[in-house]
Phi, psi and omega in degrees: 000141182289129175227144181302327181298327179294318179293321177300317179296318180297317180294333185277351183292142175271101186293338180296341176271003179049063181278061187299322181293320178294318180298313181297317180299313182295316180297320178299317179295319181300316187265000183299320181275356180095122174233124183295125181228139180275149177236158174241133179253135175243136180228167174305135007253035180307142181240140175243152181232125180250133178255136178227133178288131166279161179228172176298325179287330180230076181284349181216128177262151181217002181236146179298321182299325184291334180252017175265211181284158180291127178303147185305322184293342178258000183267084192263351187220174176281137171234183189304324182227020180218146178252169177301337180259004191213085181284157182222158174264113181263139178206170175251153184216141175276133183300157175289155174078185182289136181269153174277170180295334183280334187290148177283125187266354179241119178301334181300323181291318178297314180300320178296315181298323181283338191254323193261129182296330181301325183275345179264333185244169178277069183234149171248155177149198181230146175218149171262137179228138175249131180248127173254131177261119185247126182259130178291132180254332181214165188309130172234127184239124186235144174293133182259120186264124178198161174263123184298347185242022180243142171269118182266164176285345187255119183301320182301315179296321177296324178294319177297316178301314182295321177296319179296315182288347180280349180290137179284124177212158174292150183304320181295321178294319180298317181298316179294314180301313182296322179298316181292312182293325177297321178294314179299317179298321180293325178292323180282345179254009183290125175274115188261132178292145180304130180093347180258049185297343176298339179289351174272356194302317186292312179294325180292314181290324174303313180298317179300318181294314184289329178285334174287343183247028169114335179288148179274347181164200181226150176239134184205154177298139180295126180287315186288341174261018178057036174079014179265358179222174182241142175240150175229141175238123187242145175291141180305336181295342181272001182297335176285357174256007176239144177234126175287119185248330182214151176225137181225129173257131182234156170253126175263126177242125181234132177221105184066235180267002180261129178226143182222135174257123180247122179288126183243317181224153185204152168198155167267149185254130180291149178305134175066009179281140177264351179230164176213164185231099180288136179241146179297140177275122182259000000 
């Protein structure tokens, strides 16, 4: 059963010591009695977009596996929603319903911000990025992360928040619930310094626990786009409910505060194909 003392204990942990067992124990105790959490469902033909950095060693991708989730053997550290033992498929998604003028209307922009160092740091230069468009084939249900008392840039998250807040509860229950969800939201929106991946531990272990207990993943506002876009992290078991339909390679050019994505290569992916052949866009 959730108790404020448990959250206090969780907040007091020194994450630099990587107390993964303590984090898992406390989170299990918190959610043992049941805490109401909202979910988002995606169905056919919803599309998700995953961005992957090209490198000098791999300037061109040609296999579905290479632009899917990171294989477990290469997943060595904590990330926002994955642990060293629990890899995830990260993607960007356009919110449901009508968008506001502030919202980012292209998942590609969110994916670039989350993936490319040029957009996160004060750097100029060029990078190649490959975007895979993945179409949902069957129901995918993800935990939706938000703070019940924050106004977000994304209308969909605000709508989820308002629906959540409309539930009748005692004031004491609301206070406890809000305290817990605000903490989780802060962990998922935490900007982590390079090299301090242990600061992802709480959100990563939380994700591991909820996906072990039935959720397909988590949905949360994009940190690198300052909350103007949405990210989703999915458990690898749901990949058979996603179909890679299109692949696009772009060149990102950044100079000061100006950034431009130039489409360079593209292809549609045949059903059930494990490989694809990108062609130059003329």
